[in-house]
mmCIF file of C-alpha atoms in Angstrom:
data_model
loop_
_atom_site.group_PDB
_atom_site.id
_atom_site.type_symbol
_atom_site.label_atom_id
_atom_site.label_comp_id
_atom_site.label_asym_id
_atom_site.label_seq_id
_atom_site.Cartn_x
_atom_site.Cartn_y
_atom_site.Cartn_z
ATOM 1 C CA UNK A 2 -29.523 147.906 60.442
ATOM 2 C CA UNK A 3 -26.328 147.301 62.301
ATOM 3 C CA UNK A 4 -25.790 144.954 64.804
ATOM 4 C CA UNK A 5 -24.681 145.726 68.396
ATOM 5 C CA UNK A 6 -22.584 143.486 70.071
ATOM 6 C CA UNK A 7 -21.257 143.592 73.984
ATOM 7 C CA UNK A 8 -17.444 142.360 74.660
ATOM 8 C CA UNK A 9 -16.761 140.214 77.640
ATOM 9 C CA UNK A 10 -13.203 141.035 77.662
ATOM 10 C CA UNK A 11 -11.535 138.344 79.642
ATOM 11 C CA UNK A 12 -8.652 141.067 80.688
ATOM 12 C CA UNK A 13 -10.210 143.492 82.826
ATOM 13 C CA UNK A 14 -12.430 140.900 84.678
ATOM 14 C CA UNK A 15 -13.220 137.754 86.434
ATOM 15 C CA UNK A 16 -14.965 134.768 85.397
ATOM 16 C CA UNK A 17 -17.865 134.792 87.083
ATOM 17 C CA UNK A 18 -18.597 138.770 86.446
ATOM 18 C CA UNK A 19 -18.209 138.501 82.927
ATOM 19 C CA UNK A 20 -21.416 135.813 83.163
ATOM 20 C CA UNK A 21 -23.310 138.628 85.112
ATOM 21 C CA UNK A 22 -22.012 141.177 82.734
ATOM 22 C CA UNK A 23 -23.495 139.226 79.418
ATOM 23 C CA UNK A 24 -26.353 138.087 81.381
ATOM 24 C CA UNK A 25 -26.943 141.925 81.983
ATOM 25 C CA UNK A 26 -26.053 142.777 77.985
ATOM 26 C CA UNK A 27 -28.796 140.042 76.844
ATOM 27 C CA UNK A 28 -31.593 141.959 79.195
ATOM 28 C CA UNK A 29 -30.235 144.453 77.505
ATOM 29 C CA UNK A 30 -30.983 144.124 74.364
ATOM 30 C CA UNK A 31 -27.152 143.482 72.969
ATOM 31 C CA UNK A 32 -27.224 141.978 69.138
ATOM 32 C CA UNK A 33 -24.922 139.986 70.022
ATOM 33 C CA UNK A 34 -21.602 139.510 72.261
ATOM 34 C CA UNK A 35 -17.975 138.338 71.585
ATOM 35 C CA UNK A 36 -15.162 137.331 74.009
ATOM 36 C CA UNK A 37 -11.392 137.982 73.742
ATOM 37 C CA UNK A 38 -9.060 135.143 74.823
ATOM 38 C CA UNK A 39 -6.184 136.239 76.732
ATOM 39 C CA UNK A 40 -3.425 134.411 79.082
ATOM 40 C CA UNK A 41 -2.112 138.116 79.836
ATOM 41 C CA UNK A 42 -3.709 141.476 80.202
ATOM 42 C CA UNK A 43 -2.549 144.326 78.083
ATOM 43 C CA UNK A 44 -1.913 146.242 80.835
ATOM 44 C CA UNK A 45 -1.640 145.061 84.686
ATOM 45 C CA UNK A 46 -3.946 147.788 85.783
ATOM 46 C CA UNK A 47 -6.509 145.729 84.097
ATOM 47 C CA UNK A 48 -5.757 142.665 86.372
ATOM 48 C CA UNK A 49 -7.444 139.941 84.428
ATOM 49 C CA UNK A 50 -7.221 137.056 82.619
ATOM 50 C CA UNK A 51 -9.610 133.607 83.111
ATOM 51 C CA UNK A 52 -9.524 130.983 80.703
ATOM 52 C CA UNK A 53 -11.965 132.076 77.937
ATOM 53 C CA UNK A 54 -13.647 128.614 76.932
ATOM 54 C CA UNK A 55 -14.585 128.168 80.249
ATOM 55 C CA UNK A 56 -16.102 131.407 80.228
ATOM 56 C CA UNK A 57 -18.039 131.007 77.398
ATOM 57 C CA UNK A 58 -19.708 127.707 78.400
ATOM 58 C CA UNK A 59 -21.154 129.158 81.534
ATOM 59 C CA UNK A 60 -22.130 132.009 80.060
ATOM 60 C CA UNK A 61 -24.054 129.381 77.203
ATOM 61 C CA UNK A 62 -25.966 128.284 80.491
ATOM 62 C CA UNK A 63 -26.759 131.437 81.417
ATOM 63 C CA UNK A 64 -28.064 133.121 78.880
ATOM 64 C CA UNK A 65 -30.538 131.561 76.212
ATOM 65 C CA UNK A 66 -30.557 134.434 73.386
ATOM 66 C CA UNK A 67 -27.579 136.148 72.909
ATOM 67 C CA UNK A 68 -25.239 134.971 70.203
ATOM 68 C CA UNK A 69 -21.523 133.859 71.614
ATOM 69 C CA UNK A 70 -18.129 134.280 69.450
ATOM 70 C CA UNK A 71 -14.492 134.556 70.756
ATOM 71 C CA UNK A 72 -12.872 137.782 69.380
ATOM 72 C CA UNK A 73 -10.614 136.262 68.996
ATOM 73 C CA UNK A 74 -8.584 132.346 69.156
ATOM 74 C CA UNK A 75 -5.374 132.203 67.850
ATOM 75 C CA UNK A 76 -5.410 128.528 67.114
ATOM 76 C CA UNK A 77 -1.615 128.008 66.308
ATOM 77 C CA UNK A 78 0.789 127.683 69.489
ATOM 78 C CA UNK A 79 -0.912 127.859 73.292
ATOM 79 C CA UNK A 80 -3.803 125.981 71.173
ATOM 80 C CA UNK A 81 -3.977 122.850 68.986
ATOM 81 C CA UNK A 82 -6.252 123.186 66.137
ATOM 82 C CA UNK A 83 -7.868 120.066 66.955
ATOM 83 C CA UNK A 84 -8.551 120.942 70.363
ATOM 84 C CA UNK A 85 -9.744 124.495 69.193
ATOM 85 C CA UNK A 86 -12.214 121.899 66.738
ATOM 86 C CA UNK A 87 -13.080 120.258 70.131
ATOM 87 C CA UNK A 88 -13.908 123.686 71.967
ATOM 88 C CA UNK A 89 -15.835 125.518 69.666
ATOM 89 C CA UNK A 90 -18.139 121.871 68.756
ATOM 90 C CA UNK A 91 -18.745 121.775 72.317
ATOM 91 C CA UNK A 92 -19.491 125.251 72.207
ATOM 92 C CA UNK A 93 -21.819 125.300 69.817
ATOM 93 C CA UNK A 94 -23.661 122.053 71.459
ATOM 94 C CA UNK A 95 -23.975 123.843 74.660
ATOM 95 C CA UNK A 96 -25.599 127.067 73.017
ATOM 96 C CA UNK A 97 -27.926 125.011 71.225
ATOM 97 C CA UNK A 98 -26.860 127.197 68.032
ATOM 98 C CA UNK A 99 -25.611 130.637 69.240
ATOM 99 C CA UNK A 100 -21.303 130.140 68.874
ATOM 100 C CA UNK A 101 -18.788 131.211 66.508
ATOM 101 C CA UNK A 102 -15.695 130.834 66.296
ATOM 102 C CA UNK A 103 -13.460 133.860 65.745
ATOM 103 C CA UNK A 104 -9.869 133.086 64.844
ATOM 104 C CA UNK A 105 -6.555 134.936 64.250
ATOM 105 C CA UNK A 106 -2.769 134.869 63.994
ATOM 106 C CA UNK A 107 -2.282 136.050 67.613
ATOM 107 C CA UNK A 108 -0.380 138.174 70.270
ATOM 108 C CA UNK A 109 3.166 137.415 71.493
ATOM 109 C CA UNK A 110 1.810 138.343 74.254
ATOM 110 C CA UNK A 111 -0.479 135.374 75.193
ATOM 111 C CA UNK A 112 1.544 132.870 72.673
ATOM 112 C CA UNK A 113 4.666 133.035 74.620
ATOM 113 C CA UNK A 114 3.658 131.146 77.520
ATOM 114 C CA UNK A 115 4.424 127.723 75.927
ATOM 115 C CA UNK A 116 8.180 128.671 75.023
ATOM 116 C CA UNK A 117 7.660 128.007 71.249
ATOM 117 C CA UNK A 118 8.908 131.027 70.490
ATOM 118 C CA UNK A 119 7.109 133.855 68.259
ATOM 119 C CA UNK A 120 7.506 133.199 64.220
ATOM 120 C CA UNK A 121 7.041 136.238 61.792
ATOM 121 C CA UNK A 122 4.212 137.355 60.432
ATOM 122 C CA UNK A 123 4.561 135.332 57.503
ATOM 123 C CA UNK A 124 5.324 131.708 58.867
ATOM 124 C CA UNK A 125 2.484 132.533 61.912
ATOM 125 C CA UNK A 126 0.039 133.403 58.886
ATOM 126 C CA UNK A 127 0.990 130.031 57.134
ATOM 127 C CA UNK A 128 0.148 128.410 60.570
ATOM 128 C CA UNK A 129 -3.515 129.655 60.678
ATOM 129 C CA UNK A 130 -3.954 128.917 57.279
ATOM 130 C CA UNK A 131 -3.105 125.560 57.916
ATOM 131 C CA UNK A 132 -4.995 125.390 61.519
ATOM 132 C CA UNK A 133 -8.244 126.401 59.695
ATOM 133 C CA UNK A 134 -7.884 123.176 57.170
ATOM 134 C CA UNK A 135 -7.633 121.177 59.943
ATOM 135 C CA UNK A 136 -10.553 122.699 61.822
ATOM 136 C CA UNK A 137 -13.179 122.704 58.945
ATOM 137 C CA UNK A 138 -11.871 118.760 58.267
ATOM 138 C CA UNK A 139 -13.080 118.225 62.173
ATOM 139 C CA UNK A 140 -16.236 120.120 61.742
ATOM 140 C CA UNK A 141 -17.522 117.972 59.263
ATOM 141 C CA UNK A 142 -16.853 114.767 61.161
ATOM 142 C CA UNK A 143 -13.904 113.624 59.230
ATOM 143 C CA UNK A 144 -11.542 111.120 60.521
ATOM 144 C CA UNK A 145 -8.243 113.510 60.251
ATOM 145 C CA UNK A 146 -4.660 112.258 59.495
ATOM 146 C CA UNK A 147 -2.772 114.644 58.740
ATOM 147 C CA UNK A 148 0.818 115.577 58.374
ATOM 148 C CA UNK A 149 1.166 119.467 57.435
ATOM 149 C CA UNK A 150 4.159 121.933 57.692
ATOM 150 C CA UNK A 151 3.551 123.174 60.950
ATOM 151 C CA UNK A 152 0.789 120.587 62.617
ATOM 152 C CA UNK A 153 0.556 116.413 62.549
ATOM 153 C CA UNK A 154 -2.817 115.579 63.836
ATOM 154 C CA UNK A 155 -3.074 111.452 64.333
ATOM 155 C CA UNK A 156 -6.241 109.685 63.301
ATOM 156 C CA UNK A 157 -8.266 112.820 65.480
ATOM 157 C CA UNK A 158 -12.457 113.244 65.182
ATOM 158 C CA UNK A 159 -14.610 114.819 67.150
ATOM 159 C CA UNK A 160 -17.561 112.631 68.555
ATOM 160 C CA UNK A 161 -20.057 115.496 69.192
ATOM 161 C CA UNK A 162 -19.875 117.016 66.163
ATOM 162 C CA UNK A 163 -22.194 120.140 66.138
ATOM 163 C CA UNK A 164 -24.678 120.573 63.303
ATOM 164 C CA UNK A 165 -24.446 123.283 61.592
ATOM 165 C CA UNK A 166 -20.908 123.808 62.303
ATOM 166 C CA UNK A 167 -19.961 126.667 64.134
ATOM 167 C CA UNK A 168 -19.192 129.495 61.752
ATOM 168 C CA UNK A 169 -15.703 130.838 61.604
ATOM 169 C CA UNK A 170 -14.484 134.158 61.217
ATOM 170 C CA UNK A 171 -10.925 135.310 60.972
ATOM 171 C CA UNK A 172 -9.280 138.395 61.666
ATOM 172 C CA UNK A 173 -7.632 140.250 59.394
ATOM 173 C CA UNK A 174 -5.109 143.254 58.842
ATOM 174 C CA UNK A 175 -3.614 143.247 55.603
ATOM 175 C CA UNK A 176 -4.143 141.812 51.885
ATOM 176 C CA UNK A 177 -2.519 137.898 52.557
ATOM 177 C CA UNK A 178 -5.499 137.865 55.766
ATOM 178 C CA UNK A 179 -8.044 139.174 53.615
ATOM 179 C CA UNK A 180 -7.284 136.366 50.854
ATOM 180 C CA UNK A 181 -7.289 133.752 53.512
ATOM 181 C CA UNK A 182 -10.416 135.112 55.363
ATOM 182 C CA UNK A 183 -12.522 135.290 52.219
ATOM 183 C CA UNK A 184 -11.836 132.210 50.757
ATOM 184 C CA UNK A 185 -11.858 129.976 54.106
ATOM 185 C CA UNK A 186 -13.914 131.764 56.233
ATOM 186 C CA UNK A 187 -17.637 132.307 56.843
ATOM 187 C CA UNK A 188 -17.077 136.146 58.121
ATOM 188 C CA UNK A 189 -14.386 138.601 58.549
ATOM 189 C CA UNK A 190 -13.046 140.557 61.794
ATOM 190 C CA UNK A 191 -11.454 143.746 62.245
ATOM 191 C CA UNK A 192 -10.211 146.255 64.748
ATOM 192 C CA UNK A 193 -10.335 149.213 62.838
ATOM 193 C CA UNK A 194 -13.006 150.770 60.341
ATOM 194 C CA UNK A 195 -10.899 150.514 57.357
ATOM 195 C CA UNK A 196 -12.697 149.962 54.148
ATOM 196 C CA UNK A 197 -10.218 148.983 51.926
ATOM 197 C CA UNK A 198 -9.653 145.506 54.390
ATOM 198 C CA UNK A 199 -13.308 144.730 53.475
ATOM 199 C CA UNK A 200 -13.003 145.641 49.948
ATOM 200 C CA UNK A 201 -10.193 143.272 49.576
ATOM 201 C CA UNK A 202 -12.072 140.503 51.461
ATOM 202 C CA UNK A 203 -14.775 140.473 49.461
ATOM 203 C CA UNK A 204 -12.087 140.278 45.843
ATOM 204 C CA UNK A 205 -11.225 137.070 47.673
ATOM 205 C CA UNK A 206 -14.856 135.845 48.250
ATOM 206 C CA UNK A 207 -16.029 137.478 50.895
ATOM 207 C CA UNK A 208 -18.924 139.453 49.200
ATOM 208 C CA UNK A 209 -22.098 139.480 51.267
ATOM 209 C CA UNK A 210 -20.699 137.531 54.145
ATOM 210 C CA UNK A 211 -21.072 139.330 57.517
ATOM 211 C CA UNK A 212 -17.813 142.176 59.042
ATOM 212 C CA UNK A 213 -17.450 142.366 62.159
ATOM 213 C CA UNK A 214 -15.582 145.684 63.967
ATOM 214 C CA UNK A 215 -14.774 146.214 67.532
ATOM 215 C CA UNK A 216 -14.743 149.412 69.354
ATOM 216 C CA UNK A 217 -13.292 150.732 72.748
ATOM 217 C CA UNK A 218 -15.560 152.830 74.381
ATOM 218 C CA UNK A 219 -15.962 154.299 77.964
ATOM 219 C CA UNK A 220 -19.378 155.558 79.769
ATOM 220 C CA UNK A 221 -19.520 157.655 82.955
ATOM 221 C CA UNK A 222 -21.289 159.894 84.192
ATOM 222 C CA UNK A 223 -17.907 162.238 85.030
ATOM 223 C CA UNK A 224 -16.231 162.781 81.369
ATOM 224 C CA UNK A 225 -12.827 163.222 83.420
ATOM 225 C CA UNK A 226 -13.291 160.295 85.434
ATOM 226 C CA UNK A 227 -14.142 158.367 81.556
ATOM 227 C CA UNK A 228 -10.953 159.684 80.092
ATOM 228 C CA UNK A 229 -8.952 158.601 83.118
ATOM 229 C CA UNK A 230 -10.065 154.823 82.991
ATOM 230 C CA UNK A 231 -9.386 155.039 79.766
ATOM 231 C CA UNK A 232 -5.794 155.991 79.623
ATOM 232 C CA UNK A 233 -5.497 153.683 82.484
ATOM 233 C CA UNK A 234 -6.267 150.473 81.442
ATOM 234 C CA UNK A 235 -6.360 151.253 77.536
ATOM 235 C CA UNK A 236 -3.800 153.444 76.230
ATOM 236 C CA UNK A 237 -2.032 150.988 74.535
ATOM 237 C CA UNK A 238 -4.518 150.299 71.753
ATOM 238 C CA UNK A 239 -3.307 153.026 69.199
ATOM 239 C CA UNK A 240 -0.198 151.292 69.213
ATOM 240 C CA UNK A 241 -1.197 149.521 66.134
ATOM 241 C CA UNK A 242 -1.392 145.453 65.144
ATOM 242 C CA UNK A 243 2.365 145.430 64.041
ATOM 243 C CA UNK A 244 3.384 146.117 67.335
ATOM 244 C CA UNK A 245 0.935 144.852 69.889
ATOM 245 C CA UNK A 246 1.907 141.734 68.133
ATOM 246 C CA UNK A 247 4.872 141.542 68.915
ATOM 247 C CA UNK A 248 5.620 142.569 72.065
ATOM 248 C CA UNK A 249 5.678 139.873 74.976
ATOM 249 C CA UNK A 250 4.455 140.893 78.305
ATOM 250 C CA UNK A 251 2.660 143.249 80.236
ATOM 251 C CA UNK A 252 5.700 145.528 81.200
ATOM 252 C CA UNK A 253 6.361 145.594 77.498
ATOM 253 C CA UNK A 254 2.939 147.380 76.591
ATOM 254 C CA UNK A 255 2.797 149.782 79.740
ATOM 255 C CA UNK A 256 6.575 150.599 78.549
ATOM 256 C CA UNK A 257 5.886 151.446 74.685
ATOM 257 C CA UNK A 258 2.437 153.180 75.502
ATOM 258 C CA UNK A 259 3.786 155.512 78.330
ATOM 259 C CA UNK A 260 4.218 158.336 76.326
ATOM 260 C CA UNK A 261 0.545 158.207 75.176
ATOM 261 C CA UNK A 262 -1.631 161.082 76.793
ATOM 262 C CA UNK A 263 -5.043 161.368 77.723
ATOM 263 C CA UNK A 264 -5.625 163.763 75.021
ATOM 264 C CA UNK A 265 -5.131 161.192 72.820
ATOM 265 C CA UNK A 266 -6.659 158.341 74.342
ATOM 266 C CA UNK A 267 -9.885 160.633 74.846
ATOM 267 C CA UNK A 268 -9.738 161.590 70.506
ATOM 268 C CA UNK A 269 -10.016 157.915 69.800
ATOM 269 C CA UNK A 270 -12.007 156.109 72.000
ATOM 270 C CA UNK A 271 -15.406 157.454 72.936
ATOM 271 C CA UNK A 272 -15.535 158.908 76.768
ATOM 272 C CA UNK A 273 -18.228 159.926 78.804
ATOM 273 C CA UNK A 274 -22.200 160.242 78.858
ATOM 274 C CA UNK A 275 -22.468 161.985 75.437
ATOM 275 C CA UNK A 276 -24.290 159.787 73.695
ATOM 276 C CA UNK A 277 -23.657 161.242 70.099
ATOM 277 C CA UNK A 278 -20.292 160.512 70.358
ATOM 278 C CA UNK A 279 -20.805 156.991 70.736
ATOM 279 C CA UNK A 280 -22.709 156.871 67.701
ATOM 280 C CA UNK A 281 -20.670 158.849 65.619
ATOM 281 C CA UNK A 282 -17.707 156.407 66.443
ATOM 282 C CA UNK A 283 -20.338 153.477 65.212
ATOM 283 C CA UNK A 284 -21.330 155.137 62.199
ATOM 284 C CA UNK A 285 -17.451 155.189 61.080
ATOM 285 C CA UNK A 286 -17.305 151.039 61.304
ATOM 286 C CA UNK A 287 -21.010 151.119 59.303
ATOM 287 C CA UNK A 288 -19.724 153.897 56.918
ATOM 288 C CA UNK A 289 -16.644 151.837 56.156
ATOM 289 C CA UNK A 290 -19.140 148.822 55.505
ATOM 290 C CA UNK A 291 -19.311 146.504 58.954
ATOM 291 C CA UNK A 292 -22.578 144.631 59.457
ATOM 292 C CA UNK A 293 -21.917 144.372 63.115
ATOM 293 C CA UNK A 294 -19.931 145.973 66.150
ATOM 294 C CA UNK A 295 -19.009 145.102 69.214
ATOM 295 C CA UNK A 296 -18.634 147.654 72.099
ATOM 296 C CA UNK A 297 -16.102 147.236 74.700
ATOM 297 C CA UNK A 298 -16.774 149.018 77.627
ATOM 298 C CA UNK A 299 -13.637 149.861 79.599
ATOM 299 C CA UNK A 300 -13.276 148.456 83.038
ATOM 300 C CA UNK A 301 -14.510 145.530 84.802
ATOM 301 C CA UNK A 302 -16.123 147.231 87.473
ATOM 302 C CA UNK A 303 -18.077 149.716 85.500
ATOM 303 C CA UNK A 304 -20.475 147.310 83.410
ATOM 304 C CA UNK A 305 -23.716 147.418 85.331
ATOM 305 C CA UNK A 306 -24.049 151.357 84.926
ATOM 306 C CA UNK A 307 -22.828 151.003 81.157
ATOM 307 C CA UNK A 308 -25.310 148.415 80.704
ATOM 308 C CA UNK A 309 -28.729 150.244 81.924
ATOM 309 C CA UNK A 310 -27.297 153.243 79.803
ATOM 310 C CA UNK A 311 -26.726 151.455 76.978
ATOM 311 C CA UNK A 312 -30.608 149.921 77.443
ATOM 312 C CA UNK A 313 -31.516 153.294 77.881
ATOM 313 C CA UNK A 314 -30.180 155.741 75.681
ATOM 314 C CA UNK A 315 -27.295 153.970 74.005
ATOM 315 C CA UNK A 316 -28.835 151.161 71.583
ATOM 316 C CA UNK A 317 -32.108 153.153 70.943
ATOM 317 C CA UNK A 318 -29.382 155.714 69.322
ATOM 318 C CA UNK A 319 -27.570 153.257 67.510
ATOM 319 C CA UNK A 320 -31.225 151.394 66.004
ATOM 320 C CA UNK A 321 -31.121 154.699 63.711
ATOM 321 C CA UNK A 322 -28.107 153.890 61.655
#
């Protein structure tokens, strides 16, 4: 049976609503939830952005069931690896178990901040691949030296060291993250319900280690009022990887999505009260072979109602897949 995860996505809210909001999905009865860590929104309609690690270790306090992952850390430019090492082992510590540690190569848009500039795809996929070493070296207690291409870390360890390790996952997109996720990592990510990204993590040792998918969706009541939120706040997600990637700000995504209608916004992201078309938009991430998804209800201040549906009607619909 697939797993059904809430999103506490650090964009469209504030700190301490996102700890009600996955408060509300463990009463729920949410699988599991993730957390995206942002320094920008995607769009300044959403009007968010608190720091994600603090987030997360209220929310460990808060809640005493639901598994906690961030969705994801890019642990190469605004973050050290060794402090991401630091983070998650505290992390885990504080949830007495429940934390993972989602990583990936990252946005422009919340790398930028530092003024190291944005590499390529190549060089920023080198970085990760190199951040992870570093990580798993921490996790285990090690006393790291270690003087890489990208990253020196000086005699660093971590003195609450969390046992078992937090498990990492790692985002991919394309063959070289699939090689790097399934031979380094504990469990893959993806945005989109592609099969062949799975197919090629598991050729590089991924086979029978959990997927994880995300999906955008949007309850109300008022299917209008769904679609409207939607194109609001998140029109620019069928821009692709390749570009949200790259571009820098804020301005930058409300500029290249501006063309995008609500039409289109409405054909792939799930709007509305009809609950079959929630579950249909599942079944394509379980289809393609994900173990677990994560929902992402769209807009900060319309969790509660989403939540009580999803207890409802929502997650007794998605038990049958």
């Amino acid at each position: 049976m697939v797993q059904i995860g809430y999103t506490m996505m650090t964009e469209q809210a504030g700190p301490r609503d996102l700890v009600a909001h996955v408060v509300g999905a463990e009463e729920a009865g949410f699988d599991f939830s993730v957390t995206s860590d942002h320094y920008f929104p995607w769009l300044a309609s959403q009007g968010h952005s608190p720091n994600a690690w603090a987030v997360l270790g209220a929310a460990a306090q808060a809640t005493s069931r639901i598994p906690l992952m961030t969705y994801v850390t890019c642990p190469t430019t605004r973050y050290h690896p060794v402090l991401v090492a630091q983070q998650a082992a505290t992390l885990q510590l504080l949830s007495q178990g429940r934390f993972r540690l989602g990583l990936g190569s990252g946005e422009n848009l919340n790398e930028h901040v530092v003024g190291h500039g944005w590499p390529g795809v190549s060089v920023r996929q080198e970085m990760l691949e190199e951040a992870v070493f570093i990580i798993r070296a921490l996790f285990a207690g090690d006393l790291v030296n270690h003087h890489g291409t990208h990253y020196d870390v000086d005699h660093a360890r971590l003195w609450d060291v969390a046992v078992p390790a937090p498990p990492i996952g790692i985002a991919v997109s394309g063959e070289r993250s699939c090689r790097l996720a399934g031979s380094a990592a504990d469990l893959v990510i993806a945005t989109e319900p592609k099969r062949e990204l799975l197919e090629a993590f598991d050729r590089h040792g991924g086979a029978e280690k959990p997927r994880i998918g995300q999906l955008p969706v949007c309850y109300d009541t008022d299917h209008g009022a769904a679609v409207e939120r939607a194109h609001e706040q998140f029109r620019w997600f069928g821009l692709g990887w390749k570009v949200n990637a790259e571009l820098p700000h804020d301005a930058s995504f409300a500029s290249a999505s501006a063309s995008v209608t609500k039409e289109q916004v409405a054909e792939g992201i799930p709007c509305g009260p009809n609950v079959d078309r929630f579950v249909e938009a599942v079944r394509a991430f379980t289809d393609a072979g994900f173990t677990e998804v994560a929902l992402v209800q769209i807009g900060g201040g319309h969790q509660e109602p989403y939540l009580e549906w999803a207890r409802r009607e929502l997650l007794p619909a998605l038990r049958t897949l």
